[in-house]
Amino acid sequence: APYYFRKLSGNFVASVKVSGKFKNESDQAGILIKRTKTDYLTCGVEVYRPLINLDRRRGQKPGEPTNYVSVIHTSNSLRDISRSVPQADQDPKKRDYWIKVERKGSCIQCFRSDDGQTYKLIRTTTFTDERRLSVGVYGACPSFGCKVQFENFTVIPEEIQEEEDDNEETRAKKE
């Protein structure tokens, strides 16, 4: 899947607005946190076909594709998936989503918002104690035809990284 990222150490908050016309099952886009190519966590929009009707308010039929905000932790060949039930008034084919992920030590908290202002916690999980991770946005479209736009992607580290600030002025202050 295409992936735009930056590497950083320590705690952080990453957020992005994802807009798209999601059509086919497994079309997805959002934030990706990666330790290795086989150990990563995604939080984003995903088209999924539930076998049962999880949200009767929408009049949805079982097996009908629906946009969910999902959190998927993949570790080697194991996958842990959780999905947030869509809003009742949601257009299943086109929608704006705001996604936010916070890292505090080995804990990752994933949030969604319908307006970019008020966020709802959708998942808390343990990820890794490793300090240095890749954080970015990703998109995947196994069946082609999905168009996605990312806006206002930000990653705010909790602390300034020494490796990024290792210049003469910083060294002089440390001495």
Short mmCIF file of N, CA and C in Angstrom, two decimals:
data_model
loop_
_atom_site.label_atom_id
_atom_site.label_comp_id
_atom_site.label_asym_id
_atom_site.label_seq_id
_atom_site.Cartn_x
_atom_site.Cartn_y
_atom_site.Cartn_z
N ALA A 1 0.85 -1.19 0.00
CA ALA A 1 0.00 0.00 0.00
C ALA A 1 0.89 1.24 0.00
N PRO A 2 0.50 2.28 -0.72
CA PRO A 2 1.25 3.54 -0.68
C PRO A 2 1.27 4.09 0.74
N TYR A 3 2.42 4.68 1.11
CA TYR A 3 2.63 5.06 2.50
C TYR A 3 3.59 6.25 2.54
N TYR A 4 3.17 7.34 3.16
CA TYR A 4 3.99 8.53 3.36
C TYR A 4 4.24 8.64 4.86
N PHE A 5 5.51 8.71 5.30
CA PHE A 5 5.78 8.64 6.73
C PHE A 5 6.97 9.48 7.14
N ARG A 6 7.11 9.59 8.45
CA ARG A 6 8.32 10.14 9.06
C ARG A 6 8.67 9.24 10.23
N LYS A 7 9.95 9.16 10.55
CA LYS A 7 10.41 8.36 11.69
C LYS A 7 10.56 9.28 12.88
N LEU A 8 10.12 8.81 14.03
CA LEU A 8 10.33 9.59 15.23
C LEU A 8 10.39 8.68 16.45
N SER A 9 10.90 9.24 17.52
CA SER A 9 11.06 8.49 18.77
C SER A 9 10.16 9.07 19.83
N GLY A 10 9.72 8.21 20.75
CA GLY A 10 8.94 8.67 21.89
C GLY A 10 7.46 8.82 21.62
N ASN A 11 6.82 9.55 22.50
CA ASN A 11 5.37 9.75 22.43
C ASN A 11 5.03 10.79 21.37
N PHE A 12 3.81 10.68 20.82
CA PHE A 12 3.38 11.62 19.78
C PHE A 12 1.86 11.59 19.65
N VAL A 13 1.35 12.59 18.92
CA VAL A 13 -0.04 12.63 18.49
C VAL A 13 -0.01 12.84 16.98
N ALA A 14 -0.69 11.96 16.24
CA ALA A 14 -0.79 12.08 14.78
C ALA A 14 -2.26 12.22 14.43
N SER A 15 -2.56 13.11 13.47
CA SER A 15 -3.94 13.28 13.06
C SER A 15 -4.01 13.60 11.57
N VAL A 16 -5.17 13.29 10.96
CA VAL A 16 -5.37 13.55 9.55
C VAL A 16 -6.86 13.55 9.24
N LYS A 17 -7.23 14.34 8.24
CA LYS A 17 -8.59 14.28 7.70
C LYS A 17 -8.50 13.40 6.44
N VAL A 18 -9.36 12.40 6.37
CA VAL A 18 -9.40 11.48 5.23
C VAL A 18 -10.74 11.67 4.54
N SER A 19 -10.70 11.98 3.25
CA SER A 19 -11.91 12.10 2.44
C SER A 19 -11.78 11.13 1.29
N GLY A 20 -12.88 10.50 0.94
CA GLY A 20 -12.76 9.57 -0.17
C GLY A 20 -14.07 9.02 -0.64
N LYS A 21 -13.98 8.40 -1.79
CA LYS A 21 -15.11 7.67 -2.35
C LYS A 21 -14.71 6.20 -2.29
N PHE A 22 -15.05 5.58 -1.20
CA PHE A 22 -14.70 4.18 -0.96
C PHE A 22 -15.79 3.31 -1.57
N LYS A 23 -15.39 2.32 -2.39
CA LYS A 23 -16.38 1.54 -3.13
C LYS A 23 -16.37 0.06 -2.79
N ASN A 24 -15.20 -0.52 -2.77
CA ASN A 24 -15.09 -1.98 -2.70
C ASN A 24 -14.59 -2.45 -1.34
N GLU A 25 -14.94 -3.68 -1.00
CA GLU A 25 -14.48 -4.24 0.26
C GLU A 25 -12.96 -4.15 0.36
N SER A 26 -12.48 -3.76 1.50
CA SER A 26 -11.07 -3.59 1.84
C SER A 26 -10.44 -2.32 1.29
N ASP A 27 -11.21 -1.43 0.61
CA ASP A 27 -10.69 -0.09 0.33
C ASP A 27 -10.44 0.54 1.69
N GLN A 28 -9.29 1.18 1.87
CA GLN A 28 -8.99 1.75 3.18
C GLN A 28 -7.95 2.86 3.09
N ALA A 29 -7.98 3.74 4.08
CA ALA A 29 -7.02 4.85 4.17
C ALA A 29 -7.01 5.37 5.59
N GLY A 30 -5.85 5.84 6.05
CA GLY A 30 -5.76 6.39 7.39
C GLY A 30 -4.34 6.56 7.85
N ILE A 31 -4.12 6.36 9.15
CA ILE A 31 -2.80 6.51 9.77
C ILE A 31 -2.19 5.12 9.97
N LEU A 32 -0.91 5.00 9.65
CA LEU A 32 -0.16 3.75 9.82
C LEU A 32 1.01 4.02 10.75
N ILE A 33 1.15 3.17 11.77
CA ILE A 33 2.30 3.21 12.68
C ILE A 33 3.02 1.89 12.48
N LYS A 34 4.29 1.97 12.12
CA LYS A 34 5.02 0.75 11.75
C LYS A 34 6.29 0.59 12.56
N ARG A 35 6.45 -0.59 13.15
CA ARG A 35 7.70 -0.96 13.81
C ARG A 35 8.58 -1.69 12.80
N THR A 36 8.04 -2.71 12.13
CA THR A 36 8.72 -3.44 11.07
C THR A 36 7.70 -3.70 9.97
N LYS A 37 8.13 -4.31 8.87
CA LYS A 37 7.17 -4.57 7.78
C LYS A 37 6.14 -5.63 8.16
N THR A 38 6.36 -6.37 9.24
CA THR A 38 5.38 -7.37 9.68
C THR A 38 4.74 -7.04 11.03
N ASP A 39 5.07 -5.89 11.60
CA ASP A 39 4.49 -5.47 12.88
C ASP A 39 4.07 -4.01 12.76
N TYR A 40 2.77 -3.77 12.60
CA TYR A 40 2.27 -2.42 12.38
C TYR A 40 0.82 -2.30 12.84
N LEU A 41 0.37 -1.06 12.98
CA LEU A 41 -0.99 -0.76 13.40
C LEU A 41 -1.57 0.27 12.45
N THR A 42 -2.80 0.05 11.99
CA THR A 42 -3.50 1.02 11.15
C THR A 42 -4.76 1.49 11.87
N CYS A 43 -5.08 2.76 11.68
CA CYS A 43 -6.33 3.32 12.17
C CYS A 43 -6.88 4.17 11.03
N GLY A 44 -8.02 3.75 10.48
CA GLY A 44 -8.55 4.50 9.35
C GLY A 44 -9.89 3.99 8.87
N VAL A 45 -10.31 4.51 7.74
CA VAL A 45 -11.57 4.13 7.12
C VAL A 45 -11.35 2.83 6.36
N GLU A 46 -12.31 1.92 6.48
CA GLU A 46 -12.22 0.64 5.77
C GLU A 46 -13.62 0.23 5.33
N VAL A 47 -13.74 -0.23 4.08
CA VAL A 47 -15.01 -0.77 3.61
C VAL A 47 -15.06 -2.23 4.04
N TYR A 48 -16.17 -2.59 4.68
CA TYR A 48 -16.32 -3.93 5.23
C TYR A 48 -17.75 -4.40 4.96
N ARG A 49 -17.91 -5.68 4.73
CA ARG A 49 -19.24 -6.28 4.52
C ARG A 49 -19.58 -7.15 5.73
N PRO A 50 -20.32 -6.62 6.69
CA PRO A 50 -20.66 -7.43 7.87
C PRO A 50 -21.62 -8.55 7.49
N LEU A 51 -21.45 -9.70 8.10
CA LEU A 51 -22.34 -10.83 7.84
C LEU A 51 -23.66 -10.69 8.57
N ILE A 52 -23.67 -9.86 9.62
CA ILE A 52 -24.91 -9.58 10.34
C ILE A 52 -25.13 -8.07 10.34
N ASN A 53 -26.35 -7.66 10.58
CA ASN A 53 -26.66 -6.24 10.60
C ASN A 53 -26.27 -5.67 11.96
N LEU A 54 -25.12 -4.94 12.00
CA LEU A 54 -24.62 -4.39 13.25
C LEU A 54 -25.30 -3.08 13.63
N ASP A 55 -25.92 -2.42 12.67
CA ASP A 55 -26.53 -1.12 12.94
C ASP A 55 -27.88 -1.05 12.21
N ARG A 56 -28.94 -1.41 12.86
CA ARG A 56 -30.27 -1.47 12.24
C ARG A 56 -30.84 -0.09 11.94
N ARG A 57 -30.31 0.98 12.59
CA ARG A 57 -30.83 2.33 12.36
C ARG A 57 -30.69 2.76 10.91
N ARG A 58 -29.70 2.25 10.22
CA ARG A 58 -29.41 2.67 8.85
C ARG A 58 -30.21 1.89 7.82
N GLY A 59 -30.91 0.86 8.24
CA GLY A 59 -31.63 0.03 7.28
C GLY A 59 -30.70 -0.81 6.43
N GLN A 60 -29.52 -1.03 6.92
CA GLN A 60 -28.50 -1.78 6.18
C GLN A 60 -28.82 -3.27 6.19
N LYS A 61 -28.57 -3.90 5.06
CA LYS A 61 -28.76 -5.34 4.95
C LYS A 61 -27.43 -6.05 5.21
N PRO A 62 -27.46 -7.24 5.80
CA PRO A 62 -26.22 -8.00 5.99
C PRO A 62 -25.51 -8.20 4.65
N GLY A 63 -24.19 -8.04 4.64
CA GLY A 63 -23.40 -8.21 3.43
C GLY A 63 -23.27 -6.96 2.59
N GLU A 64 -23.99 -5.87 2.95
CA GLU A 64 -23.89 -4.61 2.22
C GLU A 64 -22.62 -3.88 2.64
N PRO A 65 -21.78 -3.43 1.67
CA PRO A 65 -20.54 -2.75 2.06
C PRO A 65 -20.82 -1.45 2.80
N THR A 66 -20.06 -1.23 3.86
CA THR A 66 -20.24 -0.06 4.72
C THR A 66 -18.88 0.45 5.14
N ASN A 67 -18.75 1.76 5.27
CA ASN A 67 -17.51 2.36 5.74
C ASN A 67 -17.46 2.31 7.27
N TYR A 68 -16.41 1.74 7.79
CA TYR A 68 -16.16 1.68 9.23
C TYR A 68 -14.84 2.40 9.49
N VAL A 69 -14.68 2.90 10.71
CA VAL A 69 -13.35 3.30 11.15
C VAL A 69 -12.82 2.09 11.90
N SER A 70 -11.71 1.56 11.43
CA SER A 70 -11.18 0.33 12.02
C SER A 70 -9.77 0.55 12.54
N VAL A 71 -9.42 -0.28 13.50
CA VAL A 71 -8.06 -0.34 14.03
C VAL A 71 -7.60 -1.77 13.83
N ILE A 72 -6.49 -1.93 13.11
CA ILE A 72 -5.96 -3.26 12.82
C ILE A 72 -4.52 -3.32 13.28
N HIS A 73 -4.23 -4.25 14.19
CA HIS A 73 -2.84 -4.48 14.63
C HIS A 73 -2.39 -5.79 14.02
N THR A 74 -1.37 -5.71 13.18
CA THR A 74 -0.80 -6.89 12.56
C THR A 74 0.57 -7.12 13.17
N SER A 75 0.78 -8.33 13.69
CA SER A 75 2.07 -8.71 14.26
C SER A 75 2.44 -10.05 13.68
N ASN A 76 3.41 -10.03 12.75
CA ASN A 76 3.79 -11.21 11.98
C ASN A 76 2.55 -11.72 11.23
N SER A 77 2.05 -12.89 11.51
CA SER A 77 0.88 -13.37 10.77
C SER A 77 -0.42 -13.23 11.55
N LEU A 78 -0.37 -12.65 12.76
CA LEU A 78 -1.57 -12.48 13.58
C LEU A 78 -2.17 -11.10 13.35
N ARG A 79 -3.51 -11.02 13.28
CA ARG A 79 -4.20 -9.74 13.11
C ARG A 79 -5.29 -9.60 14.16
N ASP A 80 -5.34 -8.43 14.79
CA ASP A 80 -6.37 -8.09 15.75
C ASP A 80 -7.13 -6.90 15.17
N ILE A 81 -8.44 -7.07 14.92
CA ILE A 81 -9.23 -6.05 14.24
C ILE A 81 -10.38 -5.59 15.13
N SER A 82 -10.57 -4.27 15.21
CA SER A 82 -11.77 -3.74 15.85
C SER A 82 -12.34 -2.67 14.92
N ARG A 83 -13.67 -2.60 14.89
CA ARG A 83 -14.34 -1.65 13.99
C ARG A 83 -15.33 -0.80 14.79
N SER A 84 -15.41 0.48 14.42
CA SER A 84 -16.34 1.41 15.03
C SER A 84 -17.59 1.47 14.15
N VAL A 85 -18.76 1.29 14.75
CA VAL A 85 -20.01 1.31 14.00
C VAL A 85 -20.22 2.68 13.37
N PRO A 86 -20.62 2.74 12.10
CA PRO A 86 -20.82 4.03 11.42
C PRO A 86 -21.98 4.83 12.02
N GLN A 87 -21.98 6.13 11.77
CA GLN A 87 -23.07 6.98 12.22
C GLN A 87 -24.34 6.68 11.41
N ALA A 88 -25.51 6.91 12.01
CA ALA A 88 -26.78 6.58 11.37
C ALA A 88 -27.02 7.36 10.09
N ASP A 89 -26.55 8.60 10.02
CA ASP A 89 -26.82 9.43 8.85
C ASP A 89 -25.69 9.40 7.82
N GLN A 90 -24.78 8.50 7.95
CA GLN A 90 -23.59 8.46 7.10
C GLN A 90 -23.90 7.97 5.70
N ASP A 91 -23.40 8.68 4.71
CA ASP A 91 -23.44 8.22 3.32
C ASP A 91 -22.40 7.13 3.20
N PRO A 92 -22.79 5.89 2.86
CA PRO A 92 -21.83 4.79 2.85
C PRO A 92 -20.78 4.87 1.74
N LYS A 93 -20.94 5.75 0.77
CA LYS A 93 -20.00 5.81 -0.34
C LYS A 93 -19.03 6.98 -0.29
N LYS A 94 -19.38 8.06 0.36
CA LYS A 94 -18.48 9.23 0.41
C LYS A 94 -18.66 9.94 1.74
N ARG A 95 -17.54 10.29 2.36
CA ARG A 95 -17.62 10.88 3.69
C ARG A 95 -16.25 11.43 4.08
N ASP A 96 -16.25 12.42 4.93
CA ASP A 96 -15.03 12.93 5.53
C ASP A 96 -14.87 12.30 6.90
N TYR A 97 -13.65 11.90 7.22
CA TYR A 97 -13.34 11.29 8.51
C TYR A 97 -12.12 11.99 9.08
N TRP A 98 -12.12 12.22 10.37
CA TRP A 98 -10.95 12.73 11.07
C TRP A 98 -10.46 11.61 11.97
N ILE A 99 -9.19 11.30 11.84
CA ILE A 99 -8.57 10.20 12.58
C ILE A 99 -7.44 10.78 13.42
N LYS A 100 -7.33 10.32 14.68
CA LYS A 100 -6.24 10.77 15.54
C LYS A 100 -5.71 9.55 16.30
N VAL A 101 -4.38 9.49 16.41
CA VAL A 101 -3.73 8.40 17.13
C VAL A 101 -2.74 9.03 18.11
N GLU A 102 -2.78 8.57 19.38
CA GLU A 102 -1.85 9.07 20.40
C GLU A 102 -1.02 7.90 20.92
N ARG A 103 0.29 8.13 21.00
CA ARG A 103 1.17 7.12 21.58
C ARG A 103 1.68 7.63 22.92
N LYS A 104 1.55 6.78 23.95
CA LYS A 104 2.10 7.07 25.28
C LYS A 104 2.79 5.80 25.73
N GLY A 105 4.12 5.77 25.59
CA GLY A 105 4.89 4.57 25.92
C GLY A 105 4.51 3.45 24.96
N SER A 106 4.11 2.32 25.48
CA SER A 106 3.72 1.20 24.62
C SER A 106 2.23 1.22 24.29
N CYS A 107 1.51 2.21 24.80
CA CYS A 107 0.06 2.30 24.60
C CYS A 107 -0.28 3.18 23.40
N ILE A 108 -1.21 2.72 22.58
CA ILE A 108 -1.73 3.50 21.46
C ILE A 108 -3.22 3.69 21.69
N GLN A 109 -3.68 4.94 21.57
CA GLN A 109 -5.11 5.24 21.64
C GLN A 109 -5.53 5.78 20.28
N CYS A 110 -6.65 5.26 19.77
CA CYS A 110 -7.15 5.64 18.45
C CYS A 110 -8.50 6.33 18.60
N PHE A 111 -8.68 7.44 17.87
CA PHE A 111 -9.88 8.24 17.97
C PHE A 111 -10.45 8.52 16.59
N ARG A 112 -11.76 8.79 16.53
CA ARG A 112 -12.42 9.24 15.30
C ARG A 112 -13.24 10.47 15.62
N SER A 113 -13.50 11.26 14.59
CA SER A 113 -14.33 12.45 14.75
C SER A 113 -15.14 12.65 13.47
N ASP A 114 -16.34 13.20 13.63
CA ASP A 114 -17.17 13.54 12.48
C ASP A 114 -17.03 15.00 12.08
N ASP A 115 -16.36 15.80 12.93
CA ASP A 115 -16.24 17.22 12.63
C ASP A 115 -14.83 17.78 12.80
N GLY A 116 -13.88 16.96 13.24
CA GLY A 116 -12.52 17.42 13.44
C GLY A 116 -12.32 18.17 14.75
N GLN A 117 -13.35 18.27 15.56
CA GLN A 117 -13.28 18.99 16.83
C GLN A 117 -13.48 18.07 18.03
N THR A 118 -14.51 17.25 17.97
CA THR A 118 -14.85 16.36 19.07
C THR A 118 -14.48 14.94 18.67
N TYR A 119 -13.56 14.34 19.42
CA TYR A 119 -13.07 13.00 19.09
C TYR A 119 -13.63 11.97 20.06
N LYS A 120 -13.91 10.79 19.53
CA LYS A 120 -14.42 9.68 20.32
C LYS A 120 -13.36 8.58 20.32
N LEU A 121 -13.00 8.10 21.51
CA LEU A 121 -12.04 7.00 21.63
C LEU A 121 -12.68 5.73 21.06
N ILE A 122 -11.97 5.06 20.14
CA ILE A 122 -12.50 3.82 19.58
C ILE A 122 -11.66 2.61 19.94
N ARG A 123 -10.41 2.84 20.39
CA ARG A 123 -9.58 1.69 20.74
C ARG A 123 -8.37 2.13 21.55
N THR A 124 -8.04 1.36 22.57
CA THR A 124 -6.79 1.48 23.30
C THR A 124 -6.13 0.12 23.21
N THR A 125 -4.84 0.10 22.84
CA THR A 125 -4.15 -1.18 22.68
C THR A 125 -2.68 -1.02 23.04
N THR A 126 -2.05 -2.12 23.36
CA THR A 126 -0.60 -2.14 23.58
C THR A 126 0.06 -2.43 22.25
N PHE A 127 1.10 -1.66 21.91
CA PHE A 127 1.78 -1.87 20.64
C PHE A 127 3.21 -2.33 20.83
N THR A 128 4.12 -1.44 21.20
CA THR A 128 5.52 -1.81 21.39
C THR A 128 6.20 -0.82 22.31
N ASP A 129 7.25 -1.28 23.01
CA ASP A 129 8.07 -0.40 23.82
C ASP A 129 9.19 0.24 23.01
N GLU A 130 9.39 -0.25 21.80
CA GLU A 130 10.46 0.30 20.96
C GLU A 130 10.23 1.79 20.76
N ARG A 131 11.29 2.59 20.99
CA ARG A 131 11.14 4.04 20.93
C ARG A 131 10.94 4.58 19.51
N ARG A 132 11.68 4.07 18.55
CA ARG A 132 11.66 4.65 17.20
C ARG A 132 10.68 3.90 16.29
N LEU A 133 9.71 4.65 15.75
CA LEU A 133 8.70 4.08 14.87
C LEU A 133 8.52 4.96 13.63
N SER A 134 7.95 4.39 12.59
CA SER A 134 7.54 5.14 11.41
C SER A 134 6.06 5.47 11.57
N VAL A 135 5.69 6.73 11.30
CA VAL A 135 4.31 7.17 11.43
C VAL A 135 3.93 7.92 10.17
N GLY A 136 2.78 7.56 9.60
CA GLY A 136 2.38 8.24 8.38
C GLY A 136 0.97 7.92 7.95
N VAL A 137 0.63 8.31 6.72
CA VAL A 137 -0.67 8.01 6.14
C VAL A 137 -0.50 6.94 5.08
N TYR A 138 -1.56 6.17 4.86
CA TYR A 138 -1.50 5.09 3.89
C TYR A 138 -2.85 4.97 3.18
N GLY A 139 -2.84 4.33 2.05
CA GLY A 139 -4.07 4.00 1.33
C GLY A 139 -3.92 2.64 0.71
N ALA A 140 -5.01 1.89 0.63
CA ALA A 140 -4.99 0.57 0.01
C ALA A 140 -6.30 0.38 -0.75
N CYS A 141 -6.18 -0.14 -1.95
CA CYS A 141 -7.34 -0.33 -2.81
C CYS A 141 -7.14 -1.62 -3.61
N PRO A 142 -7.42 -2.77 -3.00
CA PRO A 142 -7.15 -4.04 -3.68
C PRO A 142 -7.91 -4.22 -5.00
N SER A 143 -9.08 -3.59 -5.13
CA SER A 143 -9.90 -3.79 -6.33
C SER A 143 -9.87 -2.61 -7.30
N PHE A 144 -9.09 -1.60 -7.04
CA PHE A 144 -8.98 -0.39 -7.85
C PHE A 144 -10.26 0.45 -7.80
N GLY A 145 -10.13 1.71 -8.09
CA GLY A 145 -11.28 2.60 -8.18
C GLY A 145 -11.53 3.48 -6.98
N CYS A 146 -10.79 3.32 -5.91
CA CYS A 146 -10.98 4.14 -4.71
C CYS A 146 -10.13 5.41 -4.83
N LYS A 147 -10.76 6.55 -4.57
CA LYS A 147 -10.03 7.82 -4.59
C LYS A 147 -10.04 8.40 -3.18
N VAL A 148 -8.85 8.76 -2.69
CA VAL A 148 -8.70 9.25 -1.32
C VAL A 148 -7.91 10.54 -1.32
N GLN A 149 -8.28 11.43 -0.41
CA GLN A 149 -7.54 12.67 -0.22
C GLN A 149 -7.22 12.81 1.26
N PHE A 150 -5.95 13.16 1.57
CA PHE A 150 -5.53 13.41 2.94
C PHE A 150 -5.34 14.91 3.10
N GLU A 151 -5.83 15.45 4.22
CA GLU A 151 -5.64 16.87 4.51
C GLU A 151 -5.17 17.04 5.94
N ASN A 152 -4.37 18.07 6.15
CA ASN A 152 -3.93 18.46 7.49
C ASN A 152 -3.28 17.32 8.27
N PHE A 153 -2.42 16.56 7.61
CA PHE A 153 -1.68 15.51 8.31
C PHE A 153 -0.65 16.15 9.21
N THR A 154 -0.74 15.86 10.52
CA THR A 154 0.23 16.40 11.47
C THR A 154 0.71 15.29 12.39
N VAL A 155 1.97 15.38 12.76
CA VAL A 155 2.55 14.51 13.77
C VAL A 155 3.26 15.42 14.74
N ILE A 156 2.83 15.41 15.99
CA ILE A 156 3.41 16.28 17.00
C ILE A 156 4.12 15.41 18.03
N PRO A 157 5.44 15.44 18.04
CA PRO A 157 6.18 14.68 19.06
C PRO A 157 6.01 15.33 20.42
N GLU A 158 6.00 14.50 21.47
CA GLU A 158 5.87 15.03 22.82
C GLU A 158 7.14 15.74 23.26
N GLU A 159 8.25 15.26 22.77
CA GLU A 159 9.53 15.85 23.16
C GLU A 159 10.37 16.11 21.92
N ILE A 160 11.25 17.07 22.00
CA ILE A 160 12.16 17.35 20.88
C ILE A 160 13.21 16.26 20.85
N GLN A 161 13.43 15.71 19.67
CA GLN A 161 14.37 14.61 19.53
C GLN A 161 15.80 15.13 19.45
N GLU A 162 16.69 14.59 20.29
CA GLU A 162 18.09 15.02 20.28
C GLU A 162 18.72 14.80 18.92
N GLU A 163 18.40 13.68 18.26
CA GLU A 163 19.03 13.39 16.98
C GLU A 163 18.67 14.43 15.93
N GLU A 164 17.49 15.08 16.05
CA GLU A 164 17.09 16.09 15.10
C GLU A 164 17.62 17.47 15.48
N ASP A 165 17.97 17.68 16.75
CA ASP A 165 18.42 18.98 17.24
C ASP A 165 19.91 19.00 17.54
N ASP A 166 20.66 18.12 17.01
CA ASP A 166 22.07 18.03 17.32
C ASP A 166 22.87 19.00 16.45
N ASN A 167 22.75 20.30 16.76
CA ASN A 167 23.52 21.31 16.03
C ASN A 167 24.46 22.01 17.01
N GLU A 168 25.27 22.92 16.53
CA GLU A 168 26.28 23.56 17.38
C GLU A 168 25.66 24.32 18.54
N GLU A 169 24.55 25.02 18.29
CA GLU A 169 23.91 25.82 19.33
C GLU A 169 23.38 24.90 20.45
N THR A 170 22.77 23.79 20.06
CA THR A 170 22.25 22.84 21.05
C THR A 170 23.39 22.22 21.85
N ARG A 171 24.47 21.82 21.18
CA ARG A 171 25.61 21.23 21.88
C ARG A 171 26.22 22.21 22.87
N ALA A 172 26.29 23.51 22.49
CA ALA A 172 26.86 24.53 23.36
C ALA A 172 25.99 24.69 24.62
N LYS A 173 24.67 24.62 24.47
CA LYS A 173 23.78 24.75 25.62
C LYS A 173 23.91 23.55 26.55
N LYS A 174 24.17 22.38 26.00
CA LYS A 174 24.29 21.18 26.81
C LYS A 174 25.57 21.19 27.64
N GLU A 175 26.61 21.83 27.14
CA GLU A 175 27.89 21.87 27.83
C GLU A 175 27.83 22.93 28.87
#
